[in-house]
PDB file of C-alpha atoms in Angstrom:
ATOM      1  CA  UNK A  13     -75.533-172.751 175.304  1.00  0.00           C
ATOM      2  CA  UNK A  14     -73.460-173.006 172.258  1.00  0.00           C
ATOM      3  CA  UNK A  15     -75.210-176.248 171.325  1.00  0.00           C
ATOM      4  CA  UNK A  16     -77.383-177.030 168.346  1.00  0.00           C
ATOM      5  CA  UNK A  17     -79.267-174.031 167.050  1.00  0.00           C
ATOM      6  CA  UNK A  18     -82.147-174.348 164.505  1.00  0.00           C
ATOM      7  CA  UNK A  19     -81.966-172.145 161.306  1.00  0.00           C
ATOM      8  CA  UNK A  20     -83.869-171.745 158.180  1.00  0.00           C
ATOM      9  CA  UNK A  21     -82.690-171.304 154.635  1.00  0.00           C
ATOM     10  CA  UNK A  22     -83.981-167.533 154.409  1.00  0.00           C
ATOM     11  CA  UNK A  23     -82.219-166.640 157.526  1.00  0.00           C
ATOM     12  CA  UNK A  24     -78.934-168.232 156.312  1.00  0.00           C
ATOM     13  CA  UNK A  25     -79.167-166.405 153.029  1.00  0.00           C
ATOM     14  CA  UNK A  26     -79.566-163.071 154.832  1.00  0.00           C
ATOM     15  CA  UNK A  27     -76.503-163.792 157.189  1.00  0.00           C
ATOM     16  CA  UNK A  28     -74.505-164.705 153.970  1.00  0.00           C
ATOM     17  CA  UNK A  29     -75.526-161.376 152.200  1.00  0.00           C
ATOM     18  CA  UNK A  30     -74.858-159.373 155.434  1.00  0.00           C
ATOM     19  CA  UNK A  31     -71.368-161.046 155.805  1.00  0.00           C
ATOM     20  CA  UNK A  32     -70.556-160.296 152.247  1.00  0.00           C
ATOM     21  CA  UNK A  33     -71.327-156.550 152.760  1.00  0.00           C
ATOM     22  CA  UNK A  34     -69.132-156.302 155.784  1.00  0.00           C
ATOM     23  CA  UNK A  35     -66.393-158.300 154.055  1.00  0.00           C
ATOM     24  CA  UNK A  36     -66.479-156.273 150.726  1.00  0.00           C
ATOM     25  CA  UNK A  37     -63.130-154.211 150.722  1.00  0.00           C
ATOM     26  CA  UNK A  38     -64.784-151.629 148.401  1.00  0.00           C
ATOM     27  CA  UNK A  39     -67.102-150.422 150.960  1.00  0.00           C
ATOM     28  CA  UNK A  40     -66.187-148.041 153.742  1.00  0.00           C
ATOM     29  CA  UNK A  41     -66.179-149.049 157.435  1.00  0.00           C
ATOM     30  CA  UNK A  42     -67.671-147.784 160.564  1.00  0.00           C
ATOM     31  CA  UNK A  43     -70.587-145.905 158.922  1.00  0.00           C
ATOM     32  CA  UNK A  44     -68.506-143.306 157.079  1.00  0.00           C
ATOM     33  CA  UNK A  45     -68.085-143.332 153.267  1.00  0.00           C
ATOM     34  CA  UNK A  46     -65.117-142.341 151.320  1.00  0.00           C
ATOM     35  CA  UNK A  47     -66.289-138.740 150.727  1.00  0.00           C
ATOM     36  CA  UNK A  48     -66.796-138.186 154.550  1.00  0.00           C
ATOM     37  CA  UNK A  49     -70.501-138.599 154.377  1.00  0.00           C
ATOM     38  CA  UNK A  50     -72.097-140.209 157.307  1.00  0.00           C
ATOM     39  CA  UNK A  51     -73.689-142.977 155.306  1.00  0.00           C
ATOM     40  CA  UNK A  52     -72.465-145.007 152.443  1.00  0.00           C
ATOM     41  CA  UNK A  53     -73.959-147.553 150.199  1.00  0.00           C
ATOM     42  CA  UNK A  54     -73.131-150.539 152.272  1.00  0.00           C
ATOM     43  CA  UNK A  55     -75.137-149.259 155.340  1.00  0.00           C
ATOM     44  CA  UNK A  56     -78.125-148.327 153.103  1.00  0.00           C
ATOM     45  CA  UNK A  57     -77.915-152.030 151.638  1.00  0.00           C
ATOM     46  CA  UNK A  58     -77.618-153.270 155.344  1.00  0.00           C
ATOM     47  CA  UNK A  59     -80.629-151.359 156.385  1.00  0.00           C
ATOM     48  CA  UNK A  60     -82.699-152.664 153.601  1.00  0.00           C
ATOM     49  CA  UNK A  61     -81.629-156.359 154.571  1.00  0.00           C
ATOM     50  CA  UNK A  62     -82.573-155.523 158.222  1.00  0.00           C
ATOM     51  CA  UNK A  63     -85.999-154.286 156.868  1.00  0.00           C
ATOM     52  CA  UNK A  64     -86.433-157.379 154.867  1.00  0.00           C
ATOM     53  CA  UNK A  65     -85.540-159.546 157.917  1.00  0.00           C
ATOM     54  CA  UNK A  66     -88.144-157.840 159.848  1.00  0.00           C
ATOM     55  CA  UNK A  67     -90.835-157.956 157.276  1.00  0.00           C
ATOM     56  CA  UNK A  68     -90.106-161.716 156.877  1.00  0.00           C
ATOM     57  CA  UNK A  69     -89.397-162.511 160.501  1.00  0.00           C
ATOM     58  CA  UNK A  70     -86.120-164.004 159.841  1.00  0.00           C
ATOM     59  CA  UNK A  71     -83.597-164.832 162.419  1.00  0.00           C
ATOM     60  CA  UNK A  72     -80.684-162.685 163.562  1.00  0.00           C
ATOM     61  CA  UNK A  73     -77.525-163.855 165.398  1.00  0.00           C
ATOM     62  CA  UNK A  74     -77.335-161.942 168.509  1.00  0.00           C
ATOM     63  CA  UNK A  75     -74.902-161.906 171.587  1.00  0.00           C
ATOM     64  CA  UNK A  76     -76.691-162.951 174.844  1.00  0.00           C
ATOM     65  CA  UNK A  77     -76.219-163.928 178.370  1.00  0.00           C
ATOM     66  CA  UNK A  78     -78.587-166.494 179.945  1.00  0.00           C
ATOM     67  CA  UNK A  79     -80.323-165.561 183.198  1.00  0.00           C
ATOM     68  CA  UNK A  80     -80.895-168.729 185.237  1.00  0.00           C
ATOM     69  CA  UNK A  81     -82.817-167.016 187.985  1.00  0.00           C
ATOM     70  CA  UNK A  82     -85.474-165.362 185.587  1.00  0.00           C
ATOM     71  CA  UNK A  83     -85.761-168.756 183.774  1.00  0.00           C
ATOM     72  CA  UNK A  84     -88.554-171.264 184.096  1.00  0.00           C
ATOM     73  CA  UNK A  85     -88.568-175.103 183.533  1.00  0.00           C
ATOM     74  CA  UNK A  86     -88.443-175.649 179.940  1.00  0.00           C
ATOM     75  CA  UNK A  87     -87.748-171.897 179.115  1.00  0.00           C
ATOM     76  CA  UNK A  88     -84.315-170.523 179.433  1.00  0.00           C
ATOM     77  CA  UNK A  89     -84.402-166.606 179.619  1.00  0.00           C
ATOM     78  CA  UNK A  90     -81.863-164.672 177.664  1.00  0.00           C
ATOM     79  CA  UNK A  91     -80.865-161.017 177.846  1.00  0.00           C
ATOM     80  CA  UNK A  92     -79.446-159.541 174.648  1.00  0.00           C
ATOM     81  CA  UNK A  93     -75.840-158.294 174.874  1.00  0.00           C
ATOM     82  CA  UNK A  94     -74.978-154.611 174.361  1.00  0.00           C
ATOM     83  CA  UNK A  95     -72.094-152.364 173.824  1.00  0.00           C
ATOM     84  CA  UNK A  96     -71.989-148.896 175.427  1.00  0.00           C
ATOM     85  CA  UNK A  97     -70.056-145.986 173.834  1.00  0.00           C
ATOM     86  CA  UNK A  98     -70.164-142.653 175.380  1.00  0.00           C
ATOM     87  CA  UNK A  99     -73.481-143.391 177.080  1.00  0.00           C
ATOM     88  CA  UNK A 100     -75.202-144.869 173.976  1.00  0.00           C
ATOM     89  CA  UNK A 101     -76.171-148.344 173.890  1.00  0.00           C
ATOM     90  CA  UNK A 102     -76.225-150.559 171.036  1.00  0.00           C
ATOM     91  CA  UNK A 103     -77.483-154.256 170.805  1.00  0.00           C
ATOM     92  CA  UNK A 104     -74.854-156.614 169.443  1.00  0.00           C
ATOM     93  CA  UNK A 105     -75.401-158.848 166.458  1.00  0.00           C
ATOM     94  CA  UNK A 106     -73.203-160.714 164.162  1.00  0.00           C
ATOM     95  CA  UNK A 107     -73.252-161.446 160.462  1.00  0.00           C
ATOM     96  CA  UNK A 108     -72.374-165.152 160.748  1.00  0.00           C
ATOM     97  CA  UNK A 109     -72.073-167.915 163.247  1.00  0.00           C
ATOM     98  CA  UNK A 110     -68.291-168.004 162.551  1.00  0.00           C
ATOM     99  CA  UNK A 111     -68.023-164.268 163.695  1.00  0.00           C
ATOM    100  CA  UNK A 112     -70.191-164.985 166.808  1.00  0.00           C
ATOM    101  CA  UNK A 113     -67.943-167.911 167.864  1.00  0.00           C
ATOM    102  CA  UNK A 114     -64.761-165.943 167.325  1.00  0.00           C
ATOM    103  CA  UNK A 115     -65.968-162.860 169.592  1.00  0.00           C
ATOM    104  CA  UNK A 116     -63.795-162.336 172.331  1.00  0.00           C
ATOM    105  CA  UNK A 117     -65.910-160.364 174.771  1.00  0.00           C
ATOM    106  CA  UNK A 118     -69.460-161.826 174.438  1.00  0.00           C
ATOM    107  CA  UNK A 119     -70.550-164.695 176.885  1.00  0.00           C
ATOM    108  CA  UNK A 120     -72.794-166.602 174.309  1.00  0.00           C
ATOM    109  CA  UNK A 121     -74.810-166.215 171.065  1.00  0.00           C
ATOM    110  CA  UNK A 122     -77.982-167.316 169.831  1.00  0.00           C
ATOM    111  CA  UNK A 123     -80.403-166.809 166.995  1.00  0.00           C
ATOM    112  CA  UNK A 124     -83.436-164.579 167.728  1.00  0.00           C
ATOM    113  CA  UNK A 125     -86.439-163.471 165.572  1.00  0.00           C
ATOM    114  CA  UNK A 126     -85.430-160.240 163.733  1.00  0.00           C
ATOM    115  CA  UNK A 127     -88.817-158.743 164.623  1.00  0.00           C
ATOM    116  CA  UNK A 128     -88.401-159.382 168.347  1.00  0.00           C
ATOM    117  CA  UNK A 129     -84.750-157.976 168.386  1.00  0.00           C
ATOM    118  CA  UNK A 130     -85.812-154.762 166.276  1.00  0.00           C
ATOM    119  CA  UNK A 131     -89.180-154.190 168.353  1.00  0.00           C
ATOM    120  CA  UNK A 132     -86.961-154.447 171.584  1.00  0.00           C
ATOM    121  CA  UNK A 133     -84.624-151.780 170.279  1.00  0.00           C
ATOM    122  CA  UNK A 134     -87.502-149.532 168.897  1.00  0.00           C
ATOM    123  CA  UNK A 135     -89.069-149.671 172.018  1.00  0.00           C
ATOM    124  CA  UNK A 136     -86.423-148.740 174.600  1.00  0.00           C
ATOM    125  CA  UNK A 137     -85.134-145.140 174.623  1.00  0.00           C
ATOM    126  CA  UNK A 138     -81.795-146.271 176.136  1.00  0.00           C
ATOM    127  CA  UNK A 139     -80.893-148.234 172.949  1.00  0.00           C
ATOM    128  CA  UNK A 140     -79.591-146.350 170.069  1.00  0.00           C
ATOM    129  CA  UNK A 141     -79.324-149.049 167.578  1.00  0.00           C
ATOM    130  CA  UNK A 142     -77.545-152.237 166.466  1.00  0.00           C
ATOM    131  CA  UNK A 143     -73.905-152.845 166.056  1.00  0.00           C
ATOM    132  CA  UNK A 144     -72.731-155.979 163.916  1.00  0.00           C
ATOM    133  CA  UNK A 145     -69.378-157.605 164.512  1.00  0.00           C
ATOM    134  CA  UNK A 146     -68.105-155.058 167.048  1.00  0.00           C
ATOM    135  CA  UNK A 147     -64.441-154.913 167.784  1.00  0.00           C
ATOM    136  CA  UNK A 148     -63.883-155.776 163.823  1.00  0.00           C
ATOM    137  CA  UNK A 149     -62.531-153.221 161.353  1.00  0.00           C
ATOM    138  CA  UNK A 150     -65.517-153.973 159.304  1.00  0.00           C
ATOM    139  CA  UNK A 151     -68.264-153.518 161.930  1.00  0.00           C
ATOM    140  CA  UNK A 152     -71.476-151.884 160.864  1.00  0.00           C
ATOM    141  CA  UNK A 153     -73.504-149.526 163.253  1.00  0.00           C
ATOM    142  CA  UNK A 154     -77.089-149.109 162.277  1.00  0.00           C
ATOM    143  CA  UNK A 155     -78.648-146.228 164.281  1.00  0.00           C
ATOM    144  CA  UNK A 156     -82.320-146.793 165.411  1.00  0.00           C
ATOM    145  CA  UNK A 157     -83.355-143.334 163.949  1.00  0.00           C
ATOM    146  CA  UNK A 158     -82.125-143.833 160.539  1.00  0.00           C
ATOM    147  CA  UNK A 159     -83.586-147.378 160.525  1.00  0.00           C
ATOM    148  CA  UNK A 160     -87.043-146.014 161.443  1.00  0.00           C
ATOM    149  CA  UNK A 161     -87.015-143.786 158.328  1.00  0.00           C
ATOM    150  CA  UNK A 162     -87.338-146.843 156.221  1.00  0.00           C
ATOM    151  CA  UNK A 163     -89.522-148.952 158.741  1.00  0.00           C
ATOM    152  CA  UNK A 164     -92.183-146.350 159.803  1.00  0.00           C
ATOM    153  CA  UNK A 165     -95.227-147.142 162.072  1.00  0.00           C
ATOM    154  CA  UNK A 166     -95.760-148.602 165.550  1.00  0.00           C
ATOM    155  CA  UNK A 167     -93.671-151.449 166.717  1.00  0.00           C
ATOM    156  CA  UNK A 168     -95.345-153.741 169.297  1.00  0.00           C
ATOM    157  CA  UNK A 169     -93.368-154.775 172.465  1.00  0.00           C
ATOM    158  CA  UNK A 170     -91.932-158.287 172.348  1.00  0.00           C
ATOM    159  CA  UNK A 171     -93.718-160.803 174.667  1.00  0.00           C
ATOM    160  CA  UNK A 172     -90.909-160.673 177.367  1.00  0.00           C
ATOM    161  CA  UNK A 173     -90.220-156.951 176.974  1.00  0.00           C
ATOM    162  CA  UNK A 174     -88.498-155.173 180.039  1.00  0.00           C
ATOM    163  CA  UNK A 175     -87.464-151.653 180.354  1.00  0.00           C
TER     164      UNK A 175
END
């Protein structure tokens, strides 16, 4: 399904800014700042970008597999890819189409509405957060509990939500 994907200018700007943040050699990697704090400025800026993506319903680039058995004519069912570390699940996302294409482990990728991705995350107890560009030294881990601090309130379940 790596064919033509439709994007909008606002989503492309978001990805460019996310990719700039992960590529910035001055920021810490893997969620830890230079002084050993859990969080650094890059992660806070990244979470603010995600909040903006949610509020404006922009697209996120996600890892996914296609379930042909659950699909119906004209509608292909996708299951979002995840990474599990020590029993904690993180939904896999990318900061650019190039990084998604180069990822070695994921089966496929596509563009999904940020609101659907994050509502899915917020509504599933088994999911701890999002990981952007896993297996990359500049990956970003966004914990659901921290993101919920800047995004309070109820989050509706997406249309195709399954536990």
